[in-house]
mmCIF file of C-alpha atoms and ligand atoms in Angstrom:
data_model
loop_
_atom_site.group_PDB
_atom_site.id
_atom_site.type_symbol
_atom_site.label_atom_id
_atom_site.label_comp_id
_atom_site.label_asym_id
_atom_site.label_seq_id
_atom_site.Cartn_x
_atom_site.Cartn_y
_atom_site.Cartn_z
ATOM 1 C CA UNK A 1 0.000 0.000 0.000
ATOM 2 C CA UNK A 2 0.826 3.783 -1.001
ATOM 3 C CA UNK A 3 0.600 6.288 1.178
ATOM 4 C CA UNK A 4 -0.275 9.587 -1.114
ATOM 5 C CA UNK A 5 -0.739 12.788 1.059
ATOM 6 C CA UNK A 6 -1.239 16.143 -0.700
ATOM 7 C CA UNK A 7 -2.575 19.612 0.411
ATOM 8 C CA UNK A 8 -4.228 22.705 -1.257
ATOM 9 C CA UNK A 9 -4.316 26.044 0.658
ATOM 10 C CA UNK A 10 -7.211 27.537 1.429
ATOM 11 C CA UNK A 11 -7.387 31.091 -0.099
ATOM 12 C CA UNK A 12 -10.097 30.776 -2.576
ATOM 13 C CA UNK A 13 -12.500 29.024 -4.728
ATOM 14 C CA UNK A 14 -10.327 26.250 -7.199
ATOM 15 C CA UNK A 15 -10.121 27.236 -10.652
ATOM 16 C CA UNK A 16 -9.894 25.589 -13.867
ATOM 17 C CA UNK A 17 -6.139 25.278 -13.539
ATOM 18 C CA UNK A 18 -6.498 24.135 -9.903
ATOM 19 C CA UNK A 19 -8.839 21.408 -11.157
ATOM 20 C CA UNK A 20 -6.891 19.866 -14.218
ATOM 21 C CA UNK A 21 -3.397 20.602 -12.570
ATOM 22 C CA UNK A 22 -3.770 19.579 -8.964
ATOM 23 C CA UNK A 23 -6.908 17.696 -8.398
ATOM 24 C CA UNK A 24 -7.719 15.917 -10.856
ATOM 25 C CA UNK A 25 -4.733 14.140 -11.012
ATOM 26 C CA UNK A 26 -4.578 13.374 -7.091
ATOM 27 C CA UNK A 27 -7.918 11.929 -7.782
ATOM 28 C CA UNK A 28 -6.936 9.326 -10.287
ATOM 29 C CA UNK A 29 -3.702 8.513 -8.281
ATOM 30 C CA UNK A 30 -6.513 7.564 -5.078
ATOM 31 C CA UNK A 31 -8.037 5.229 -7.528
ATOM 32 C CA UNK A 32 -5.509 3.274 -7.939
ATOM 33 C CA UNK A 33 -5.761 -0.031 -6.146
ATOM 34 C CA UNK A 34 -3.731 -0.106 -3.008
ATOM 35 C CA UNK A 35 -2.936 3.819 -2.935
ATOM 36 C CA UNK A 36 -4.456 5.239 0.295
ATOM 37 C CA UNK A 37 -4.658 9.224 0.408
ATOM 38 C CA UNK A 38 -5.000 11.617 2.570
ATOM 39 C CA UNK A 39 -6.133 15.208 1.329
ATOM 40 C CA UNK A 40 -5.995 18.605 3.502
ATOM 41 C CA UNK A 41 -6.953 21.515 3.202
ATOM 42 C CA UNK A 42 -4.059 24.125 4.614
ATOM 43 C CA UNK A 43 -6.018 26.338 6.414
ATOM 44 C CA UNK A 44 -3.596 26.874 8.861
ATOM 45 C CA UNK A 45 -0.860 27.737 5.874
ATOM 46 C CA UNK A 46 -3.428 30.505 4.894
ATOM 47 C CA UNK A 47 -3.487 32.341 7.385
ATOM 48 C CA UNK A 48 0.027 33.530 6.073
ATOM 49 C CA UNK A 49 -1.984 35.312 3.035
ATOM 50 C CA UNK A 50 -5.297 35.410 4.235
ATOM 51 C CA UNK A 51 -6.094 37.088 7.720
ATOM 52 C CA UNK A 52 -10.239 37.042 6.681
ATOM 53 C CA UNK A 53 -12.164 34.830 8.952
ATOM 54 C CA UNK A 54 -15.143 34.754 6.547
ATOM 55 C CA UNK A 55 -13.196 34.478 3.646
ATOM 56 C CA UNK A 56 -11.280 31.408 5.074
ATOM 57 C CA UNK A 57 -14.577 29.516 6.335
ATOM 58 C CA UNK A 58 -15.994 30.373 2.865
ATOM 59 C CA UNK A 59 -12.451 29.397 0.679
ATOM 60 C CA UNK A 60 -12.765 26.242 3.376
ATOM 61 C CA UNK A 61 -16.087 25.457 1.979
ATOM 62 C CA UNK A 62 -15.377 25.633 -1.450
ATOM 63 C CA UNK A 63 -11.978 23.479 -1.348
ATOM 64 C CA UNK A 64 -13.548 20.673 0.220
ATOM 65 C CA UNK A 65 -17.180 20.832 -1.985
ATOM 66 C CA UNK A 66 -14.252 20.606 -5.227
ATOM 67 C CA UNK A 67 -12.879 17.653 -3.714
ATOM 68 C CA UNK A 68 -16.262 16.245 -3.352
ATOM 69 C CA UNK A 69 -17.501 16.988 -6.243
ATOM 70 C CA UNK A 70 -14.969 15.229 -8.440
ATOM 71 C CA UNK A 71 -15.845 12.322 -6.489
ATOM 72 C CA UNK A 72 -13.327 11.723 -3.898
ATOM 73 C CA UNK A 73 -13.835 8.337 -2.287
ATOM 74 C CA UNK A 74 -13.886 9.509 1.671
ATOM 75 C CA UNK A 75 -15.029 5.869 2.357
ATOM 76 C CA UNK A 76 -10.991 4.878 1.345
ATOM 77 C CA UNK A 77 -9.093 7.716 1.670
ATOM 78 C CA UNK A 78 -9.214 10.794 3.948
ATOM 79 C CA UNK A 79 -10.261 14.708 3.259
ATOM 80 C CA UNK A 80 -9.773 16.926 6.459
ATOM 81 C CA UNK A 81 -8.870 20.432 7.423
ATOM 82 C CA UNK A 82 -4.986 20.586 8.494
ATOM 83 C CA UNK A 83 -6.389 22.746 11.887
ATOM 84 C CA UNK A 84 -9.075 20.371 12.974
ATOM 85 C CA UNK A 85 -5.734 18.172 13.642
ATOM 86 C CA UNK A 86 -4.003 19.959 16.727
ATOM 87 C CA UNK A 87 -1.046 17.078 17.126
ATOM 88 C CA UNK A 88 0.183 18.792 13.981
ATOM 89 C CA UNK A 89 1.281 21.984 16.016
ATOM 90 C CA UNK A 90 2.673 20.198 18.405
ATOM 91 C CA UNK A 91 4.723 18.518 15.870
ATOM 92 C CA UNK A 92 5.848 21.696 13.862
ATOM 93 C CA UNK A 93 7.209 22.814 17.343
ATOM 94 C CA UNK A 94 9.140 19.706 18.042
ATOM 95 C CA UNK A 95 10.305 19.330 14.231
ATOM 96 C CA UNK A 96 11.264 23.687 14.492
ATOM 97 C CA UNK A 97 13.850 22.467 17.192
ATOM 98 C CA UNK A 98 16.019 20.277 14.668
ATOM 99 C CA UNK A 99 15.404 22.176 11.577
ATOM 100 C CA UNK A 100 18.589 24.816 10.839
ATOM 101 C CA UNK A 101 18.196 28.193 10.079
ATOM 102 C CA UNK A 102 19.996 28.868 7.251
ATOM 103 C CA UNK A 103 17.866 25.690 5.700
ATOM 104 C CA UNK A 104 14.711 28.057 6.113
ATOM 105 C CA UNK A 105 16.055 31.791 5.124
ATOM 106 C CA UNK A 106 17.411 30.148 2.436
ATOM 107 C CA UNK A 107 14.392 28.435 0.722
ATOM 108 C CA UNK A 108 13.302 30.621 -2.439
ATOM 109 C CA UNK A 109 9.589 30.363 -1.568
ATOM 110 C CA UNK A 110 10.691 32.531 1.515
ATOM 111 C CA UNK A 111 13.026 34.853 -0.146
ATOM 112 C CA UNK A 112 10.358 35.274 -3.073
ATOM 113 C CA UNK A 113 7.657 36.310 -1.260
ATOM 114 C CA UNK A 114 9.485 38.021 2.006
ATOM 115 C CA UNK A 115 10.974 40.390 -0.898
ATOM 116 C CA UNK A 116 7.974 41.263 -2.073
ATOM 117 C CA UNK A 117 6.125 42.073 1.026
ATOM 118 C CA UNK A 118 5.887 44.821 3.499
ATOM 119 C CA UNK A 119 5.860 43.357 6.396
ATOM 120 C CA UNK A 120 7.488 39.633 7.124
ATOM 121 C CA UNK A 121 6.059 37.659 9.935
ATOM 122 C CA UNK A 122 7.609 34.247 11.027
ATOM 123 C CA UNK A 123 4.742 32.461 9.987
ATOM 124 C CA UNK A 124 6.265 32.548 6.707
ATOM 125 C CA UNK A 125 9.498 31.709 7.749
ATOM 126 C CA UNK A 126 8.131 28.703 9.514
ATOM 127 C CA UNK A 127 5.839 27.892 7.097
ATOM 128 C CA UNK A 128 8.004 24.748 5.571
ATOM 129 C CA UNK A 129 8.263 23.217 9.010
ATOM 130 C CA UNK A 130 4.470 22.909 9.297
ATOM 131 C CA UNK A 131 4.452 21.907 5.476
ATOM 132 C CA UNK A 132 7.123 18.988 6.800
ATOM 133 C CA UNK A 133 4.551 18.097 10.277
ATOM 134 C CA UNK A 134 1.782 18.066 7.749
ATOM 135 C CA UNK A 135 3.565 14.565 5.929
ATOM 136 C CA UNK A 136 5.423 12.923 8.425
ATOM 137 C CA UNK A 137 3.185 13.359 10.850
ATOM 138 C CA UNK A 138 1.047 10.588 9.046
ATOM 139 C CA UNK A 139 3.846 8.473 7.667
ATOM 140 C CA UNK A 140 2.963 9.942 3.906
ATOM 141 C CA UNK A 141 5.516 8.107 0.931
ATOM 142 C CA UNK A 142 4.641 10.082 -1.682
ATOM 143 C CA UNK A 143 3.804 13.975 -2.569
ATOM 144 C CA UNK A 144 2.084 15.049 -5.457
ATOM 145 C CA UNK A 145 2.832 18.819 -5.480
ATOM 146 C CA UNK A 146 3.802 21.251 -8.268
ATOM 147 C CA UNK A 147 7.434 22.280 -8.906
ATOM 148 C CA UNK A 148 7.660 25.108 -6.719
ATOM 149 C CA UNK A 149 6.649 22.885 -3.848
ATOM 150 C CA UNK A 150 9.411 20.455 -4.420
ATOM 151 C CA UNK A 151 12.189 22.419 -2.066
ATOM 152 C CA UNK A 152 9.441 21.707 0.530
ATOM 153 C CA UNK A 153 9.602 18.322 0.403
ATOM 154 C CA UNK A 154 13.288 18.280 0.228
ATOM 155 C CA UNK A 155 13.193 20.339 3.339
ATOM 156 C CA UNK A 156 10.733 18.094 5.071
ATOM 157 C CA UNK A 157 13.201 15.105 4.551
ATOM 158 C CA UNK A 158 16.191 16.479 5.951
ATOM 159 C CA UNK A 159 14.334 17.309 9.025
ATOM 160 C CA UNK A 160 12.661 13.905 9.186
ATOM 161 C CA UNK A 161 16.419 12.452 8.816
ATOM 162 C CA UNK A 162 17.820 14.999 11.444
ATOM 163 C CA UNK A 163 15.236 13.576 14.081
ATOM 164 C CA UNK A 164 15.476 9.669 13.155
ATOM 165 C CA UNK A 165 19.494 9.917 13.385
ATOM 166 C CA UNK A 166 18.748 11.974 16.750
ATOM 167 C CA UNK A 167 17.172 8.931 18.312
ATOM 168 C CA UNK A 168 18.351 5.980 16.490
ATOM 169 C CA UNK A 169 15.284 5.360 15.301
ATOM 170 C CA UNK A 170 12.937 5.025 12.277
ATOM 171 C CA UNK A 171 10.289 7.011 13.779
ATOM 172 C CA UNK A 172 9.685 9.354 10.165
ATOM 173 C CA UNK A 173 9.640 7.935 7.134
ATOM 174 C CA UNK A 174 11.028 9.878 4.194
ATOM 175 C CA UNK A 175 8.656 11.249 1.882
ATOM 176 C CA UNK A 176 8.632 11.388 -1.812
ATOM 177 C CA UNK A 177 7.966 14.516 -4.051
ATOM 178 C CA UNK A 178 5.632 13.272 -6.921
ATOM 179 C CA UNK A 179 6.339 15.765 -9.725
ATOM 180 C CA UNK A 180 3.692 14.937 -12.809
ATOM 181 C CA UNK A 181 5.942 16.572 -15.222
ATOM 182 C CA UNK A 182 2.626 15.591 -17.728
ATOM 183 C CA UNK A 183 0.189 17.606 -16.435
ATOM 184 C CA UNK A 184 -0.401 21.000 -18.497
ATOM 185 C CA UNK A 185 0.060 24.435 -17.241
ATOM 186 C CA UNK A 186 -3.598 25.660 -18.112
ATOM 187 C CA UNK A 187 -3.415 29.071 -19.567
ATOM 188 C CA UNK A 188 -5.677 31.927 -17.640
ATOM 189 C CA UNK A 189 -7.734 34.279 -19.835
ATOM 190 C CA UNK A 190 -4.682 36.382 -20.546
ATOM 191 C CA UNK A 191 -2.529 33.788 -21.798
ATOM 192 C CA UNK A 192 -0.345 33.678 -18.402
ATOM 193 C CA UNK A 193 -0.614 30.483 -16.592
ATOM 194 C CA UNK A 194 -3.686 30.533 -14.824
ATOM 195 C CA UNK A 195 -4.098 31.781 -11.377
ATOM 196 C CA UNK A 196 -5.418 33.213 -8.137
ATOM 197 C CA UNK A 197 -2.804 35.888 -8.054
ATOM 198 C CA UNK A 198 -2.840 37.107 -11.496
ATOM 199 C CA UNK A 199 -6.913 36.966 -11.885
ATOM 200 C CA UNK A 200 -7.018 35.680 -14.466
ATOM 201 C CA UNK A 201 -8.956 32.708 -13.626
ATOM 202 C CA UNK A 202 -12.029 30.612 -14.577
ATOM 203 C CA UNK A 203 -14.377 29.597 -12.203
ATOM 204 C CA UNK A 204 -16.157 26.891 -13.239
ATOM 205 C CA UNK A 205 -18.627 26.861 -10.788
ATOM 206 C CA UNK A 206 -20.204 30.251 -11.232
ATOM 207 C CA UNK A 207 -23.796 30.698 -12.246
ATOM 208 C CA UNK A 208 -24.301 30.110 -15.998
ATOM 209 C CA UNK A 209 -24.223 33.999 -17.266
ATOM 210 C CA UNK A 210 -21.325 34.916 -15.138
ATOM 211 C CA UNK A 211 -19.438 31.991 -16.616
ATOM 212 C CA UNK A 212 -20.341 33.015 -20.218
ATOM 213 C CA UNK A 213 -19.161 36.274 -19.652
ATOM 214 C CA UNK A 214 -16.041 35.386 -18.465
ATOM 215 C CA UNK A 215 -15.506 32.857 -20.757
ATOM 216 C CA UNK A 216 -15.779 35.918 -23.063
ATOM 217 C CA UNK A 217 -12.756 37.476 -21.706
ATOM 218 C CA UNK A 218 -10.300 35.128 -22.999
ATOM 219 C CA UNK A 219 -7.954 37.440 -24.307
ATOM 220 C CA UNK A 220 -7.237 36.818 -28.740
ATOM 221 C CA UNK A 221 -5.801 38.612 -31.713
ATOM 222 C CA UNK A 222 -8.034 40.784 -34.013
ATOM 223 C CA UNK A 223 -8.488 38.056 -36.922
ATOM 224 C CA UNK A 224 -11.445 39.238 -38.378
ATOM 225 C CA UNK A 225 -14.461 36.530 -38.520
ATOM 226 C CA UNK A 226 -14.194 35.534 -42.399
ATOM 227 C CA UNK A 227 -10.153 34.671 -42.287
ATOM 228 C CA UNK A 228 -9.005 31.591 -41.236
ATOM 229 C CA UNK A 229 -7.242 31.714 -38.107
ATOM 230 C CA UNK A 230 -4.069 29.909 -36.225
ATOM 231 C CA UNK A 231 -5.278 27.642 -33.406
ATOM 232 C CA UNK A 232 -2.090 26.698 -31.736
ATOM 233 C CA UNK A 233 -1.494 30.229 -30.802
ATOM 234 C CA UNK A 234 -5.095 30.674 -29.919
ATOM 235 C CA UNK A 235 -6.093 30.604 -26.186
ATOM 236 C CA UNK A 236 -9.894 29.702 -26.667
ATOM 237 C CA UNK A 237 -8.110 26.417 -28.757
ATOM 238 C CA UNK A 238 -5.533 25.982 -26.302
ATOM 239 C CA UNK A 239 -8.443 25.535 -23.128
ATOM 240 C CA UNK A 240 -10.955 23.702 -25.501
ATOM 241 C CA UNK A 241 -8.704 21.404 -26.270
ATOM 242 C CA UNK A 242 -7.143 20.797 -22.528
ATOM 243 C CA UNK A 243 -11.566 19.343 -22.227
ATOM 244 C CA UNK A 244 -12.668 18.432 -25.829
ATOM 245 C CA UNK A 245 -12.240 14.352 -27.234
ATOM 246 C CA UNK A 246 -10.359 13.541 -30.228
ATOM 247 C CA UNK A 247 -13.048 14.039 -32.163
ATOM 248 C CA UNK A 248 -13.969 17.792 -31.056
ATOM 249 C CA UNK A 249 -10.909 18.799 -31.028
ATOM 250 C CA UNK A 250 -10.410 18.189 -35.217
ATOM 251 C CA UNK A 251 -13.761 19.607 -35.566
ATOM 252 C CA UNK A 252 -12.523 22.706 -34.140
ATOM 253 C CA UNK A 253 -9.380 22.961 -35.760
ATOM 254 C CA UNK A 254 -10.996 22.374 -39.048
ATOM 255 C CA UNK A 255 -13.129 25.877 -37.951
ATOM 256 C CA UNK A 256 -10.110 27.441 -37.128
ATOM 257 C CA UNK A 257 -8.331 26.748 -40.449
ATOM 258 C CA UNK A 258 -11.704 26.999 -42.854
ATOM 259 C CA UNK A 259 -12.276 30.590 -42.288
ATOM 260 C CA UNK A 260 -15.554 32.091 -41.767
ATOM 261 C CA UNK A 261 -15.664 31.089 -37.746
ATOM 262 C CA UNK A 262 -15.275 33.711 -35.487
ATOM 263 C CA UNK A 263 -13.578 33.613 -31.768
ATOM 264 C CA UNK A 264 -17.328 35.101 -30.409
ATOM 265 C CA UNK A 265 -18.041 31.397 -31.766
ATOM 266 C CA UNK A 266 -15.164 29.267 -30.056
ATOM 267 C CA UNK A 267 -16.109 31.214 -27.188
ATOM 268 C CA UNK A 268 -19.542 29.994 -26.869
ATOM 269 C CA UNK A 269 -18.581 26.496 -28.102
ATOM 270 C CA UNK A 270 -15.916 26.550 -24.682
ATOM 271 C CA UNK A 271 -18.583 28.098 -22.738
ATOM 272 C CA UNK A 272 -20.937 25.159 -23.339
ATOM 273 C CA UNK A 273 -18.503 22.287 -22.993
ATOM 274 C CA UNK A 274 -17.780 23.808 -19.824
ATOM 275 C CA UNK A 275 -21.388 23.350 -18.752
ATOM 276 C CA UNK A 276 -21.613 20.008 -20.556
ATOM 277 C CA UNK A 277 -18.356 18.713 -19.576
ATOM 278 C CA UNK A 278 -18.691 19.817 -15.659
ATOM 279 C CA UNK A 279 -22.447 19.231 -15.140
ATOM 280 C CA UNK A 280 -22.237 16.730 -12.531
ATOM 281 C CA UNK A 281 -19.796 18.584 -10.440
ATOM 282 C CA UNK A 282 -21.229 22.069 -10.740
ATOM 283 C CA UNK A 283 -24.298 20.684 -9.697
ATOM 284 C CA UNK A 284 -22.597 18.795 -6.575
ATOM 285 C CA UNK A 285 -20.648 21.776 -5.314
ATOM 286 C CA UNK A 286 -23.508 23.945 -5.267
ATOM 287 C CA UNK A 287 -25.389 21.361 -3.770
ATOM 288 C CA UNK A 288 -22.449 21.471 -1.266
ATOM 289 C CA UNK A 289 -22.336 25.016 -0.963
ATOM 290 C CA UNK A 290 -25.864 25.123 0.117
ATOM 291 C CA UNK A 291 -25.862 22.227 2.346
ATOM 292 C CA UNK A 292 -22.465 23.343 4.592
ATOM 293 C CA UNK A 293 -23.778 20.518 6.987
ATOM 294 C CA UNK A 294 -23.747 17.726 4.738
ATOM 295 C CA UNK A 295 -20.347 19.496 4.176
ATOM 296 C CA UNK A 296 -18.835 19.267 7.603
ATOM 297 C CA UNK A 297 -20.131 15.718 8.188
ATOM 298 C CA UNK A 298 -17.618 14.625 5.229
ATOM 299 C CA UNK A 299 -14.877 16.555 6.784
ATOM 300 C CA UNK A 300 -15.732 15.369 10.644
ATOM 301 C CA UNK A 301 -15.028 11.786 9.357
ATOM 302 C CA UNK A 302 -11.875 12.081 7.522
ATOM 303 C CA UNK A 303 -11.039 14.328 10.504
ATOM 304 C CA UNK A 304 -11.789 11.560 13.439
ATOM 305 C CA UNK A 305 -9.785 9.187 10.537
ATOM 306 C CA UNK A 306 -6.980 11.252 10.473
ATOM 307 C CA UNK A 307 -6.569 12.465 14.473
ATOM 308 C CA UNK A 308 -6.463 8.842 15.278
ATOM 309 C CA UNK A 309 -2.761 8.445 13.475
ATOM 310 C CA UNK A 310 -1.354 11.822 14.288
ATOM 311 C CA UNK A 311 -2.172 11.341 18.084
ATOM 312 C CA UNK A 312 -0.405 7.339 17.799
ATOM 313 C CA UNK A 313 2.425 8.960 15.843
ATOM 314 C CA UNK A 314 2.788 11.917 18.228
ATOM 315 C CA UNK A 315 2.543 9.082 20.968
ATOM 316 C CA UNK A 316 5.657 7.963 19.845
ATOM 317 C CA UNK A 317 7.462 11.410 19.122
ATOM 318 C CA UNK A 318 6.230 12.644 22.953
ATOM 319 C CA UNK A 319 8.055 9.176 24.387
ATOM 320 C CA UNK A 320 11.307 9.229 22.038
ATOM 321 C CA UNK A 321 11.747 12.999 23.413
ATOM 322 C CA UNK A 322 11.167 12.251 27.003
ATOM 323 C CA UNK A 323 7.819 14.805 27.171
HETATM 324 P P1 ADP B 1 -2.569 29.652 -7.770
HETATM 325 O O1 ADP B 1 -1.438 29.955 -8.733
HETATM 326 O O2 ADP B 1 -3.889 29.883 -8.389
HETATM 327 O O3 ADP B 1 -2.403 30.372 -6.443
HETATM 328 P P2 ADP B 1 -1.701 27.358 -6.287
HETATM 329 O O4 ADP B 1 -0.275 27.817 -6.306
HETATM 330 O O5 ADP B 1 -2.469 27.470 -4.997
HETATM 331 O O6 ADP B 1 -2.495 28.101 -7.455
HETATM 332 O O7 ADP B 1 -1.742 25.870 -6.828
HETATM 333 C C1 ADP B 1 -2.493 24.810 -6.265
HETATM 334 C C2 ADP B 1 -2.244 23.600 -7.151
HETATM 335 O O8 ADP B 1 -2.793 23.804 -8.467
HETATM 336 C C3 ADP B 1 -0.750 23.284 -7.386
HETATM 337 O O9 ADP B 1 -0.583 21.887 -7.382
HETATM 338 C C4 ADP B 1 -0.449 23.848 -8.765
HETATM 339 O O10 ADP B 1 0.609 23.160 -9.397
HETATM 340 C C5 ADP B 1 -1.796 23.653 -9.488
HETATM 341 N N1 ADP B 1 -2.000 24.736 -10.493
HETATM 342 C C6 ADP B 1 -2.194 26.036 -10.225
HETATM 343 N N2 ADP B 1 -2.357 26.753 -11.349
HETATM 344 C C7 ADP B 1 -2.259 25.873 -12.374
HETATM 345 C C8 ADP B 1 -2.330 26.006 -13.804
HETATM 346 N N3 ADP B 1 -2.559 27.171 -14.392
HETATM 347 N N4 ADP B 1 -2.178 24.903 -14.550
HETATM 348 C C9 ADP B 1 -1.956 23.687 -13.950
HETATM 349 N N5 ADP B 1 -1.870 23.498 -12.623
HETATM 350 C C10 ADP B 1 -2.021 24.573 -11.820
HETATM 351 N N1 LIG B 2 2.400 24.581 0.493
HETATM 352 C C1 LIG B 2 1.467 23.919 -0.382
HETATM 353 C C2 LIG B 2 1.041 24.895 -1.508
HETATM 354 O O1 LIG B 2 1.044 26.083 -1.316
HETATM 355 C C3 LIG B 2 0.247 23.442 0.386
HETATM 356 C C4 LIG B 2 0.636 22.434 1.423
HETATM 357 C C5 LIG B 2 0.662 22.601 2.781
HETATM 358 C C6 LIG B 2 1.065 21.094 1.184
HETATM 359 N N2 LIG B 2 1.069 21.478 3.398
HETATM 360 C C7 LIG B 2 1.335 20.536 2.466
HETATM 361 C C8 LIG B 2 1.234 20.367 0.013
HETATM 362 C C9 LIG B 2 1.798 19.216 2.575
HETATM 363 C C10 LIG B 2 1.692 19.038 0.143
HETATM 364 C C11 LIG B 2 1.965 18.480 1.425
HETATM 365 O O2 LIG B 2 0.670 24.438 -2.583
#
């Protein structure tokens, strides 16, 4: 048996990119016979960013009705919130006592963002010790994160190493970033790679107008309607095709190249795969959204799952250090 363990901030609704990049893909790897996962949502890692307590219960929400709605099988695996979990504080303060400094002020996610903020609190600093409580905490083997998450994980396993050589003792094990080099970097409506931070996002759960109009933002050259246009440096192609089958995705092309076929038209043929392709899901998550009780029950039994092996593993970690 695997042991997969992955975690998504909590700072707002997932988009499009989230979906195909991130969750998606930790959904199939669940599937697989014998893999066991456990997926979190880092609320506690938002409050780095996010100092809202509305916005977090709401960004809480809407993480764990996307999980849901894809069809994550709680009955196997485990979805819970990283702060319904105490043990792992406790950890990160144990695991902050054999982790160097220079190994934190020199990480790049630190140096990134501490440059380009204001004011620096330790949270961030610390931030990659509670990232490394978060997996070994629950004896994860593998990571699926993106690339900019891999330093992390490299982080976590010198600190799990530090600690077993301390005591003599396989008390961590060593966890494994799982880099899908694969997956696509889903372009936003601007052509940059989607994201929060750029807004340049779709949400694919919004209301049908509000998606169409967004939809409609997708930035594209000034072609007009009765020339044939490129596709492969189209974004409207580029996101249809990251959703359409085989067989779509020639039709389309064959638009593209014809002449005649406008982007107000690729637009609205995006738009309704969207609806077609997500149905089930959209429906779900609202469902969710409406129904935060039916919510919380989901997350109250991946959490009672999880808390029982963080408070046997911190069992362990209290004895080794003599607390
Ligand atoms: P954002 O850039 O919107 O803040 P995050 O950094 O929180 O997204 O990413 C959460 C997960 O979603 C990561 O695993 C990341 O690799 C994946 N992801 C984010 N944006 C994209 C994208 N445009 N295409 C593919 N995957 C993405
Ligand atoms: N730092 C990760 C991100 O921003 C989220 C995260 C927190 C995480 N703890 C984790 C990811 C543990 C994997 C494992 O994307």
């Amino acid at each position: 048996m695997s042991r997969i363990l992955t975690g998504i901030q909590s700072t707002n609704i997932p988009h499009l990119g989230n979906i195909l990049g991130a969750i998606l893909p930790a959904i199939e790897l669940s599937k697989q016979p014998g893999n066991n996962s456990l997926l979190f949502i880092a609320d506690l890692h938002s409050l780095t960013t996010q100092k809202d307590a509305a916005q977090r219960i709401n960004s809480v929400n809407s993480v764990a009705a996307t999980w849901l709605a894809f069809d994550f099988d709680t009955e196997k695996n485990m979805l819970y919130r990283q702060s319904r979990i105490p043990e792992v504080c406790e950890l990160t303060w144990y695991l902050s006592c054999f982790t160097p400094f220079p190994m934190l002020a020199n990480a790049h996610s630190f140096k990134d963002k501490s440059e380009r903020l204001s004011d620096v609190y330790t949270g961030l600093f610390t931030y990659p010790v509670l990232m490394a409580a978060d997996i070994i905490l629950y004896d994860a083997e593998f990571v699926p994160v993106g690339k900019d998450q891999v330093q992390h994980i490299e982080i976590t396993r010198d600190i799990a190493q530090k600690f077993n050589h301390q005591y003599n003792q396989e008390i961590f094990v060593l966890p494994q970033a799982k880099v899908d080099e694969s997956v696509m970097i889903v372009p936003g409506t601007d052509g940059q790679k989607m994201s929060k931070s750029y807004n340049n996002y779709i949400n694919i759960f919004l209301p049908e107008k509000e998606l169409l109009k967004v939809v409609k933002t997708i930035v594209t050259d000034a072609t007009p309607l009765e020339e044939p246009k490129n596709p492969d440096s189209c974004n409207v192609f580029k996101l249809y095709s990251l959703l359409a089958d085989a067989n779509q995705i020639t039709e389309m092309r064959a638009n593209y190249v014809k002449g005649g076929y406008g982007y107000g038209h690729a637009k609205t043929a995006l738009y309704e795969l969207i609806l077609a392709k997500f149905e089930k899901p959209r429906n779900r998550y609202n469902e969710l959204m409406s129904n935060t009780d039916l919510l919380e029950k989901e997350l109250q039994i991946g959490e009672a799952k999880a808390r029982k092996l963080a408070q046997e593993k911190l069992k362990l970690v209290r004895s080794v250090l003599g607390f």
